[in-house]
Coordinates of C-alpha atoms in Angstrom, one line a residue:
M8 CA 0.0 0.0 0.0
S9 CA 2.8 2.4 0.8
R10 CA 4.1 2.2 -2.8
R11 CA 0.9 4.1 -3.9
L12 CA 1.5 6.9 -1.4
T13 CA 3.1 10.1 -2.4
D14 CA 6.3 11.1 -0.5
S15 CA 4.3 13.8 1.3
R16 CA 1.6 11.4 2.4
L17 CA 4.1 8.8 3.4
A18 CA 5.9 11.4 5.6
N19 CA 2.5 12.1 7.3
V20 CA 1.8 8.5 7.9
G21 CA 5.3 7.9 9.2
A22 CA 5.0 10.8 11.6
D23 CA 1.7 9.4 12.9
T24 CA 3.3 6.0 13.3
L25 CA 6.1 7.4 15.5
R26 CA 3.7 9.6 17.5
T27 CA 1.6 6.5 18.2
A28 CA 4.7 4.6 19.3
Y29 CA 5.8 7.4 21.5
I30 CA 2.4 7.6 23.2
A31 CA 2.6 3.9 23.9
L32 CA 6.0 4.4 25.4
H33 CA 4.8 7.3 27.6
D34 CA 1.7 5.5 28.8
Q35 CA 3.5 2.3 29.7
H36 CA 6.3 4.2 31.4
Q37 CA 3.7 6.1 33.5
A38 CA 1.9 2.9 34.3
I39 CA 5.0 1.2 35.7
T40 CA 6.1 4.3 37.5
G41 CA 2.6 4.8 39.0
R42 CA 2.9 1.4 40.8
A43 CA 5.8 2.6 43.0
K44 CA 3.6 4.2 45.6
Q45 CA 1.6 1.1 46.3
R46 CA 4.8 -1.0 46.2
F47 CA 6.2 1.2 49.0
E48 CA 3.0 1.2 51.0
T49 CA 2.7 -2.6 50.9
Q50 CA 6.5 -3.2 51.3
D51 CA 6.4 -5.1 48.0
W52 CA 10.1 -4.8 47.4
A53 CA 10.3 -7.7 44.9
G54 CA 7.5 -6.0 42.9
M55 CA 9.5 -2.7 43.0
Q56 CA 12.6 -4.5 41.7
A57 CA 10.6 -6.2 38.9
D58 CA 9.1 -2.8 37.9
T59 CA 12.5 -1.3 37.8
A60 CA 13.8 -4.0 35.5
E61 CA 10.6 -3.8 33.3
R62 CA 10.9 0.0 32.9
L63 CA 14.6 -0.2 32.0
G64 CA 13.8 -2.5 29.1
L65 CA 10.8 -0.6 27.9
Y66 CA 12.5 2.1 25.8
R67 CA 14.5 -0.4 23.7
R68 CA 11.4 -2.6 23.2
I69 CA 9.2 0.3 21.9
V70 CA 12.0 1.7 19.7
D71 CA 12.5 -1.8 18.2
L72 CA 8.8 -1.9 17.3
A73 CA 8.8 1.6 15.9
E74 CA 11.8 0.9 13.8
A75 CA 10.2 -2.3 12.4
A76 CA 7.0 -0.4 11.6
I77 CA 8.9 2.4 9.8
R78 CA 11.0 0.0 7.8
D79 CA 7.9 -1.8 6.7
L80 CA 6.1 1.4 5.9
L81 CA 8.8 3.2 3.9
G82 CA 10.2 0.1 2.1
E83 CA 12.4 1.2 -0.7
R84 CA 12.2 4.8 0.3
L85 CA 13.5 4.1 3.8
E86 CA 16.6 6.3 3.4
N87 CA 14.9 9.1 1.4
K88 CA 16.1 12.1 3.3
L89 CA 13.4 14.4 1.9
I90 CA 10.7 12.1 3.3
W91 CA 12.5 12.2 6.7
V92 CA 12.8 16.0 6.7
S93 CA 9.1 16.2 6.1
M94 CA 8.4 13.5 8.7
K95 CA 10.3 15.5 11.3
A96 CA 8.4 18.7 10.5
V97 CA 5.0 16.9 10.8
Y98 CA 6.1 15.1 14.0
S99 CA 7.2 18.4 15.5
G100 CA 3.7 19.7 15.0
H101 CA 2.2 16.6 16.5
I102 CA 4.2 17.0 19.8
A103 CA 3.9 20.8 20.1
G104 CA 0.9 20.4 22.4
R105 CA 2.5 17.8 24.7
D106 CA 3.9 18.4 28.1
D107 CA 6.8 16.1 27.4
W108 CA 7.8 17.4 24.0
E109 CA 11.5 17.2 24.8
L110 CA 11.3 13.4 25.5
A111 CA 9.2 12.9 22.3
E112 CA 12.0 14.7 20.3
T113 CA 14.6 12.3 21.7
F114 CA 12.4 9.3 20.8
F115 CA 12.3 10.5 17.2
N116 CA 16.1 10.7 17.2
S117 CA 16.4 7.2 18.6
V118 CA 14.5 5.8 15.6
T119 CA 16.4 7.9 13.0
R120 CA 19.8 6.9 14.4
R121 CA 18.7 3.3 14.2
I122 CA 17.8 3.6 10.5
F123 CA 20.7 5.7 9.3
T124 CA 23.4 4.8 11.9
T125 CA 24.2 8.5 11.7
V126 CA 27.8 9.6 12.2
G127 CA 27.9 12.7 14.3
V128 CA 24.6 14.4 14.0
D129 CA 22.2 15.3 11.1
H130 CA 20.3 18.5 11.7
Q131 CA 17.9 17.7 8.9
I132 CA 16.5 14.6 10.4
E133 CA 17.4 14.9 14.1
F134 CA 16.4 17.2 16.9
V135 CA 20.0 18.2 17.6
A136 CA 18.7 21.3 19.4
T137 CA 15.0 21.3 20.5
D138 CA 12.5 22.8 18.1
F139 CA 11.2 24.9 20.9
E140 CA 13.2 27.7 22.4
T141 CA 10.6 28.1 25.2
P142 CA 8.2 25.4 26.3
P143 CA 5.4 25.1 23.7
T144 CA 2.8 24.4 26.4
R145 CA 1.9 26.0 29.7
P146 CA 1.5 23.9 32.8
R147 CA -2.1 23.2 33.7
S148 CA -1.1 23.2 37.4
S149 CA 2.0 23.6 39.5
N150 CA 4.1 20.6 40.2
Y151 CA 4.5 21.6 43.8
R152 CA 2.4 22.5 46.9
V153 CA 3.1 25.7 48.8
Y154 CA 3.1 25.7 52.7
N155 CA 3.1 29.1 54.3
R156 CA 4.4 29.9 57.8
A157 CA 2.9 27.7 60.5
A158 CA 2.7 28.0 64.3
S159 CA 5.8 25.9 64.5
T160 CA 8.2 24.0 62.2
A161 CA 6.9 20.8 63.6
D162 CA 3.4 21.7 62.6
L163 CA 4.7 22.6 59.1
V164 CA 6.3 19.1 58.8
T165 CA 3.1 17.4 60.0
A166 CA 1.1 19.2 57.4
I167 CA 3.5 18.2 54.6
L168 CA 3.5 14.6 55.6
A169 CA -0.3 14.5 55.7
D170 CA -0.7 15.7 52.2
Y171 CA 1.0 12.8 50.6
R172 CA -1.8 10.5 51.8
F173 CA 0.1 7.2 52.1
A174 CA -2.1 4.1 52.6
A175 CA 0.1 3.1 55.5
R176 CA 0.2 4.6 58.9
F177 CA 3.2 6.4 60.4
R178 CA 4.8 4.8 63.4
D179 CA 4.9 8.1 65.4
V180 CA 4.2 11.0 63.1
A181 CA 4.4 13.6 66.0
A182 CA 7.8 12.4 67.1
D183 CA 9.1 12.4 63.5
A184 CA 7.8 15.9 63.0
R185 CA 9.6 17.1 66.1
L186 CA 12.9 15.5 65.1
A187 CA 12.6 16.7 61.6
A188 CA 11.8 20.3 62.8
A189 CA 14.9 20.2 65.1
R190 CA 17.1 19.3 62.1
I191 CA 15.6 22.0 60.0
E192 CA 16.0 24.6 62.7
A193 CA 19.6 23.5 63.3
Q194 CA 20.4 24.0 59.7
L195 CA 18.9 27.5 59.7
E196 CA 20.9 28.4 62.7
S197 CA 24.1 27.1 61.1
L198 CA 23.4 29.3 58.0
G199 CA 22.8 32.4 60.2
A200 CA 19.2 32.5 58.9
L201 CA 16.0 33.4 60.7
Q202 CA 14.6 30.6 62.8
A203 CA 11.2 31.1 61.2
V204 CA 10.3 29.3 58.0
D205 CA 8.5 31.6 55.6
R206 CA 7.3 29.0 53.2
V207 CA 8.0 25.6 51.8
E208 CA 7.5 24.3 48.3
M209 CA 7.2 20.5 48.0
I210 CA 7.0 18.4 44.8
K211 CA 3.5 16.8 44.8
S212 CA 4.7 13.3 44.0
A213 CA 7.1 11.4 46.1
F214 CA 10.3 10.0 44.6
Y215 CA 10.6 6.2 45.0
R216 CA 13.7 4.1 44.7
G217 CA 14.5 0.7 46.1
M218 CA 13.0 0.5 49.6
G219 CA 12.8 4.3 50.2
A220 CA 10.5 7.2 49.5
Y221 CA 11.7 10.8 49.3
L222 CA 9.6 14.0 49.6
V223 CA 11.6 16.7 47.8
G224 CA 11.2 20.4 48.0
R225 CA 12.8 23.7 49.0
L226 CA 12.5 25.9 52.1
F227 CA 12.6 29.7 52.3
S228 CA 13.6 31.7 55.3
G229 CA 14.4 35.3 54.7
S230 CA 16.9 35.5 51.9
H231 CA 17.8 31.9 52.2
R232 CA 16.6 29.1 50.0
I233 CA 17.7 25.6 51.0
P234 CA 16.8 22.1 49.8
L235 CA 14.4 20.1 51.9
V236 CA 14.2 16.3 51.5
L237 CA 12.2 14.1 53.9
A238 CA 13.5 10.6 53.5
L239 CA 10.9 7.9 54.5
I240 CA 11.3 4.2 55.2
H241 CA 8.6 1.6 55.8
T242 CA 9.5 -0.4 58.9
P243 CA 7.6 -3.4 60.3
D244 CA 6.0 -0.9 62.7
G245 CA 5.0 1.6 60.1
L246 CA 6.3 4.6 58.1
T247 CA 8.9 6.8 59.6
V248 CA 10.9 9.9 58.6
D249 CA 14.4 8.4 58.6
S250 CA 16.3 11.6 57.7
V251 CA 16.0 15.2 56.7
L252 CA 18.4 16.5 54.1
T253 CA 18.8 20.3 54.1
D254 CA 21.9 21.1 52.1
E255 CA 22.9 20.9 48.4
N256 CA 25.6 18.2 48.9
S257 CA 23.2 15.8 50.6
A258 CA 20.5 16.4 47.9
S259 CA 23.1 15.9 45.2
I260 CA 24.2 12.6 46.7
L261 CA 20.6 11.5 46.8
F262 CA 20.4 12.2 43.0
S263 CA 23.9 10.8 42.4
F264 CA 25.0 9.3 39.1
A265 CA 25.9 6.2 41.2
H266 CA 22.3 5.5 42.2
S267 CA 19.5 3.8 40.3
Y268 CA 16.8 5.9 38.7
F269 CA 13.8 7.2 40.6
H270 CA 10.2 6.4 40.0
V271 CA 8.3 9.7 40.3
D272 CA 4.9 10.5 38.7
V273 CA 5.3 13.7 36.8
E274 CA 3.4 15.3 33.9
R275 CA 6.0 17.9 32.8
P276 CA 9.5 16.6 33.3
Y277 CA 10.9 19.9 32.1
D278 CA 9.4 21.8 35.0
L279 CA 10.5 19.1 37.5
V280 CA 14.1 19.2 36.3
H281 CA 14.2 23.0 36.5
F282 CA 12.8 22.8 40.1
L283 CA 15.5 20.3 41.0
K284 CA 18.2 22.6 39.4
S285 CA 17.1 25.3 41.8
I286 CA 18.3 23.2 44.8
M287 CA 21.2 21.5 43.0
P288 CA 22.6 24.1 40.6
R289 CA 25.8 22.1 40.0
K290 CA 23.9 19.1 38.6
R291 CA 23.8 18.9 34.9
T292 CA 20.4 19.0 33.3
G293 CA 21.1 15.7 31.6
E294 CA 22.1 14.0 34.9
L295 CA 18.8 15.1 36.4
Y296 CA 16.7 13.7 33.5
I297 CA 18.7 10.4 33.9
S298 CA 18.1 10.3 37.6
L299 CA 14.3 10.5 36.9
G300 CA 14.4 7.5 34.6
Y301 CA 14.5 9.5 31.4
N302 CA 18.0 8.3 30.6
K303 CA 17.7 8.5 26.8
H304 CA 16.8 12.2 26.9
G305 CA 19.4 12.6 29.6
K306 CA 21.9 11.4 27.0
T307 CA 20.6 14.0 24.5
E308 CA 21.1 16.7 27.1
L309 CA 24.6 15.5 27.9
Y310 CA 25.5 15.6 24.3
R311 CA 24.2 19.1 23.9
D312 CA 26.2 20.1 27.0
L313 CA 29.3 18.6 25.4
L314 CA 28.7 20.5 22.1
D315 CA 28.3 23.8 24.1
H316 CA 31.6 23.1 25.9
L317 CA 33.5 22.2 22.7
A318 CA 32.3 25.4 21.0
Y319 CA 34.2 27.6 23.4
T320 CA 37.1 25.5 24.8
Q321 CA 40.7 25.8 23.7
E322 CA 41.6 22.5 25.4
K323 CA 42.2 19.1 23.9
F324 CA 41.1 15.6 24.8
E325 CA 43.8 13.7 26.6
I326 CA 44.4 10.4 28.3
A327 CA 42.7 10.4 31.7
R328 CA 44.8 10.5 34.9
G329 CA 45.5 7.3 36.7
Q330 CA 46.9 3.9 35.9
R331 CA 46.2 2.8 32.3
G332 CA 43.6 0.1 32.1
M333 CA 44.2 -3.3 30.5
V334 CA 40.7 -3.4 28.9
M335 CA 39.5 0.2 28.5
L336 CA 41.2 3.4 27.2
V337 CA 39.9 6.4 29.1
F338 CA 40.2 10.0 27.9
T339 CA 38.9 13.3 29.1
M340 CA 39.3 17.1 28.8
P341 CA 40.9 18.9 31.8
S342 CA 38.1 21.3 32.6
Y343 CA 35.2 18.9 31.7
D344 CA 34.3 16.4 34.3
I345 CA 33.2 13.6 31.9
V346 CA 35.3 10.6 30.8
F347 CA 35.0 8.6 27.5
K348 CA 35.8 4.9 27.8
L349 CA 36.6 2.8 24.7
I350 CA 37.1 -0.9 24.7
K351 CA 40.6 -1.8 23.4
D352 CA 41.2 -4.1 20.5
H353 CA 43.2 -6.5 22.5
F354 CA 43.4 -7.0 26.3
N355 CA 46.7 -7.3 28.2
Y356 CA 47.5 -10.5 30.0
P357 CA 45.9 -11.9 32.3
K358 CA 42.6 -10.4 31.0
D359 CA 40.9 -13.0 28.8
S360 CA 37.5 -11.4 28.3
T361 CA 36.0 -10.6 24.9
R362 CA 34.6 -7.3 23.7
K363 CA 31.1 -8.8 23.8
Q364 CA 31.6 -9.9 27.4
V365 CA 32.8 -6.5 28.5
M366 CA 29.7 -4.9 26.9
G367 CA 27.6 -7.4 28.8
K368 CA 29.1 -6.3 32.1
Y369 CA 28.2 -2.7 31.4
D370 CA 24.7 -3.8 30.5
L371 CA 24.5 -5.8 33.7
V372 CA 25.3 -2.6 35.7
Y373 CA 22.7 -0.7 33.8
R374 CA 20.0 -3.2 34.7
R375 CA 21.0 -3.7 38.4
D376 CA 20.5 -1.6 41.5
R377 CA 23.7 0.4 41.7
A378 CA 23.5 0.9 45.5
G379 CA 25.0 4.3 45.2
R380 CA 28.4 2.7 44.4
L381 CA 28.4 1.9 40.7
V382 CA 29.0 4.8 38.3
D383 CA 26.3 5.2 35.7
A384 CA 27.6 4.7 32.2
Q385 CA 25.8 5.9 29.1
S386 CA 26.5 4.2 25.8
F387 CA 27.1 6.5 22.8
E388 CA 27.6 5.5 19.2
Y389 CA 29.1 7.3 16.2
L390 CA 30.3 10.4 17.9
E391 CA 32.3 12.7 15.5
F392 CA 34.9 15.2 16.7
G393 CA 37.4 17.5 15.0
R394 CA 40.8 15.9 14.9
E395 CA 42.3 19.1 16.3
L396 CA 40.5 18.4 19.6
F397 CA 42.8 15.5 20.4
S398 CA 46.3 15.5 21.8
D399 CA 49.0 13.9 19.7
E400 CA 49.6 11.3 22.4
L401 CA 45.9 10.3 22.5
L402 CA 45.6 10.1 18.7
A403 CA 48.5 7.7 18.7
V404 CA 47.0 5.5 21.4
L405 CA 43.6 5.5 19.7
E406 CA 45.1 4.4 16.4
R407 CA 47.3 1.7 18.1
E408 CA 44.9 0.3 20.6
C409 CA 41.3 1.1 19.6
S410 CA 41.1 0.7 15.8
Q411 CA 37.8 -1.4 16.1
S412 CA 36.1 1.6 17.8
V413 CA 37.8 4.6 16.0
R414 CA 38.0 5.8 12.5
M415 CA 40.3 8.8 11.7
S416 CA 40.6 11.1 8.8
E417 CA 42.7 14.2 8.3
A418 CA 39.9 16.3 9.7
S419 CA 37.9 14.2 12.1
V420 CA 37.8 11.3 14.6
V421 CA 34.7 9.1 14.6
I422 CA 34.1 6.9 17.6
S423 CA 31.7 4.1 16.8
H424 CA 31.1 3.1 20.4
C425 CA 32.1 4.4 23.8
Y426 CA 30.8 4.7 27.3
V427 CA 30.5 8.1 29.0
Q428 CA 30.8 8.5 32.8
R429 CA 31.3 11.2 35.3
R430 CA 34.9 11.7 36.1
V431 CA 36.1 10.9 39.6
I432 CA 39.5 10.9 41.2
P433 CA 41.0 7.4 41.1
L434 CA 41.2 6.1 44.7
D435 CA 44.9 5.2 44.5
V436 CA 45.7 8.8 43.4
F437 CA 43.4 10.2 46.1
V438 CA 44.9 8.3 49.1
R439 CA 48.4 9.3 47.9
E440 CA 47.6 13.0 47.4
A441 CA 44.8 13.9 49.8
G442 CA 45.2 15.1 53.3
E443 CA 45.4 12.5 56.1
A444 CA 41.8 12.9 57.3
A445 CA 40.3 12.7 53.8
A446 CA 42.5 9.7 52.9
C447 CA 41.4 7.9 56.1
S448 CA 37.7 8.6 55.4
A449 CA 38.0 7.4 51.8
V450 CA 39.7 4.1 52.9
V451 CA 36.9 3.4 55.4
D452 CA 34.3 4.2 52.7
Y453 CA 36.1 2.0 50.2
G454 CA 35.3 -1.0 52.4
Q455 CA 31.7 0.1 52.8
A456 CA 31.4 0.5 49.1
I457 CA 32.4 -3.2 48.7
K458 CA 29.8 -4.2 51.3
D459 CA 27.1 -2.1 49.7
M460 CA 27.7 -3.7 46.3
A461 CA 27.7 -7.1 48.0
S462 CA 24.3 -6.3 49.5
S463 CA 22.9 -5.7 46.1
N464 CA 24.4 -9.0 44.7
I465 CA 27.4 -7.4 43.0
F466 CA 31.0 -8.5 43.4
P467 CA 33.5 -6.1 41.9
G468 CA 36.0 -8.8 40.9
D469 CA 39.0 -6.6 40.8
M470 CA 39.3 -4.7 44.0
L471 CA 42.4 -2.8 43.3
L472 CA 42.3 0.8 44.4
K473 CA 42.7 2.0 40.8
N474 CA 39.3 0.7 39.9
F475 CA 37.5 2.8 42.5
G476 CA 37.2 6.6 42.6
V477 CA 36.3 9.4 44.9
T478 CA 33.5 11.8 44.0
R479 CA 33.5 15.5 44.8
H480 CA 31.4 14.6 47.9
G481 CA 34.1 12.3 49.2
R482 CA 32.1 9.1 48.4
V483 CA 33.9 6.1 47.0
V484 CA 32.4 4.5 43.9
F485 CA 33.4 1.7 41.5
Y486 CA 33.8 2.3 37.8
D487 CA 35.8 -0.6 36.2
Y488 CA 33.3 -3.3 35.2
D489 CA 35.2 -5.9 33.1
E490 CA 35.7 -8.3 36.1
L491 CA 32.4 -7.6 37.8
C492 CA 29.9 -10.4 38.3
L493 CA 26.8 -11.4 40.4
L494 CA 27.8 -12.3 44.0
E495 CA 25.7 -15.4 43.9
E496 CA 27.8 -16.8 41.0
C497 CA 31.0 -16.7 43.0
N498 CA 32.5 -19.6 44.9
F499 CA 34.2 -18.3 48.0
R500 CA 36.9 -20.7 49.3
R501 CA 39.5 -20.9 52.0
L502 CA 43.0 -21.4 50.9
P503 CA 43.9 -25.1 51.2
P504 CA 46.8 -25.9 53.6
T505 CA 50.2 -26.5 52.0
S506 CA 52.0 -29.8 52.3
R507 CA 55.5 -28.4 51.7
Y508 CA 57.2 -25.1 52.5
E509 CA 58.2 -24.7 48.9
E510 CA 54.5 -24.5 47.9
E511 CA 54.0 -21.4 50.0
L512 CA 56.8 -19.6 48.1
S513 CA 55.5 -20.7 44.7
S514 CA 54.0 -18.0 42.4
E515 CA 51.6 -20.6 41.1
P516 CA 48.7 -22.2 43.2
W517 CA 49.4 -25.6 44.6
F518 CA 45.7 -26.6 44.1
H519 CA 43.1 -26.5 41.4
V520 CA 41.3 -23.2 40.9
N521 CA 38.0 -22.8 38.9
A522 CA 37.1 -19.7 37.0
N523 CA 34.6 -18.5 39.7
D524 CA 36.7 -19.4 42.7
I525 CA 37.4 -16.4 45.1
F526 CA 39.8 -16.6 48.0
P527 CA 39.1 -13.7 50.4
E528 CA 42.3 -14.4 52.4
E529 CA 44.2 -13.1 49.5
F530 CA 42.5 -9.7 49.4
P531 CA 45.1 -8.0 51.6
N532 CA 47.6 -8.7 48.8
F533 CA 45.7 -6.6 46.3
L534 CA 44.8 -3.5 48.4
G535 CA 48.1 -1.7 47.9
L536 CA 47.5 0.5 51.0
P537 CA 50.4 1.9 53.1
D538 CA 50.5 0.3 56.5
S539 CA 48.7 3.1 58.4
L540 CA 45.8 3.0 56.0
R541 CA 45.7 -0.8 55.8
H542 CA 45.5 -1.0 59.6
L543 CA 42.6 1.5 59.5
F544 CA 40.8 -0.5 56.8
E545 CA 41.2 -3.7 58.7
A546 CA 39.9 -2.1 61.9
H547 CA 36.6 -1.5 60.1
H548 CA 36.4 -4.2 57.4
R549 CA 38.6 -7.2 58.4
D550 CA 35.5 -9.4 57.9
L551 CA 36.0 -9.0 54.2
Y552 CA 39.0 -11.2 54.5
G553 CA 36.9 -14.1 55.7
V554 CA 34.8 -16.6 53.7
D555 CA 32.0 -16.4 56.2
Y556 CA 31.1 -12.8 55.4
W557 CA 30.7 -13.5 51.7
R558 CA 28.9 -16.8 52.2
N559 CA 26.5 -15.2 54.6
R560 CA 25.7 -12.4 52.1
Q561 CA 25.1 -15.1 49.5
A562 CA 22.7 -16.9 51.8
A563 CA 20.8 -13.7 52.6
I564 CA 20.4 -13.0 48.9
R565 CA 19.2 -16.5 48.1
A566 CA 16.7 -16.2 51.0
G567 CA 15.3 -13.1 49.4
E568 CA 16.6 -10.7 52.1
R569 CA 16.8 -7.1 50.9
L570 CA 18.8 -4.4 52.6
H571 CA 18.1 -0.7 52.1
I572 CA 21.2 1.2 51.1
F573 CA 20.8 4.6 52.7
P574 CA 21.8 7.5 50.4
Y575 CA 23.0 9.5 53.4
L576 CA 25.3 9.1 56.3
A577 CA 24.4 7.1 59.4
E578 CA 24.7 10.3 61.5
Q579 CA 22.1 12.0 59.3
R580 CA 19.4 9.5 60.4
L581 CA 16.9 10.8 62.9
H582 CA 16.4 7.7 65.0
Q583 CA 20.0 7.0 66.0
Q584 CA 19.2 4.0 68.1
G585 CA 17.6 2.4 65.0
A586 CA 20.7 3.3 63.0

């Protein structure tokens, strides 16, 4: 039938097809997200985990269907650019009345890049910049509630909690309100602000992730505007306010690139992101979209941010600081806190993974609960840069070690596939160059990072310091995934006793070792910490050297036990006895 349609009519039908596909994506995304409140209220953590996995796979599934439909519709005219230019114009008109127009634009891009495997960008058939300089629609209602001055801060907190109307009772809402009020007032005092709260603005929908719910807003007192996040947990005795976050750093950690994506019911993501930017101004727009579960549009925003940076910088891409990896080549730009990671053509001994297996590890991290410890990695294809943006050293290494991922000409460098992550300071560099107090704190958190990953069924595999990094908030995260695996797949063993002294001195094991065998007693040999820091690490985390710790974690995972990884410090919890 499509053969009888004119190019113009075909463009209209194609635009309608993509609009219908996007509406299906939107509706299913909202339906999954909308279940989060009931999951939290009923403590259905397994259901929440299943919803998270389903939502992560939704975008790819709908794009697959849309691509197939467009290929079938256009047939021999599939790569007719004039049809696609018209299709884009018609589609732009279709989405002009939507509250999520920016997400709809990115969906169109996803399909076109599948069809054309576009190198760089094509302004004719992609929304490289949005078609709308200002939002094409006006919000029908505000995305936040306003609470004006109350008789006391505790009364204000009580009113806020009541408006979320959870179908589960609070354990002791009056006590929670008093403790939360005390934290708020202490923060105001530390800022030298008035003790009275003039008003509070709270996002109407709660933010759900894992086993927690977060009520997010901003508080005004005189000339001060500060973040306000009430962190809720659902205990066997009922709901409770577990923490109150009232500073930008704490809010930023909550929305960290090392955490899994939130489930939050929102009509206009654009407005929500701009609200969040007001309390976390250092967060990139793209990172906020990603944190809300709109990771594909977050990639679009990250790419736009990169183009803006490249338009004005005089710097060059260079090999990232730290020890060179055996599997990945990592490069960055000095003033830009993003790294680009390319899989090398060949891996140095003793690495024996394949390119496909490494990509599988990154996909595993994408689909798992990252527990606030695994750095989010966004996959990009066919990026094109001017050759002059690369240092000579980096160009030589790219040509020598990454020919499968890079194509060069006299004018450009095309990267067919890479991962993009936030840049952190490698832990081995940090403990060597940081002050004593900061180094000690990082080493203790390094052990806690390993334990947090274990609680979410992740074993890092390679626990060398160089594979971990320190964020600007001082948190230790893991970013090297080629040896990573599920904890439940590991076989933790004790070292067999030797029969002869010579066996102890041998560089080769005196017993058979299977591929998944792990010997925790050997961990101290791989830490590479100076004695003072090693003693500190062992004072807090010596249990990591024992088989029992790891087997107990495996047993808990197999029994269905789920631990809540708190995205804030223990001392920030209100009920310290419970902490």
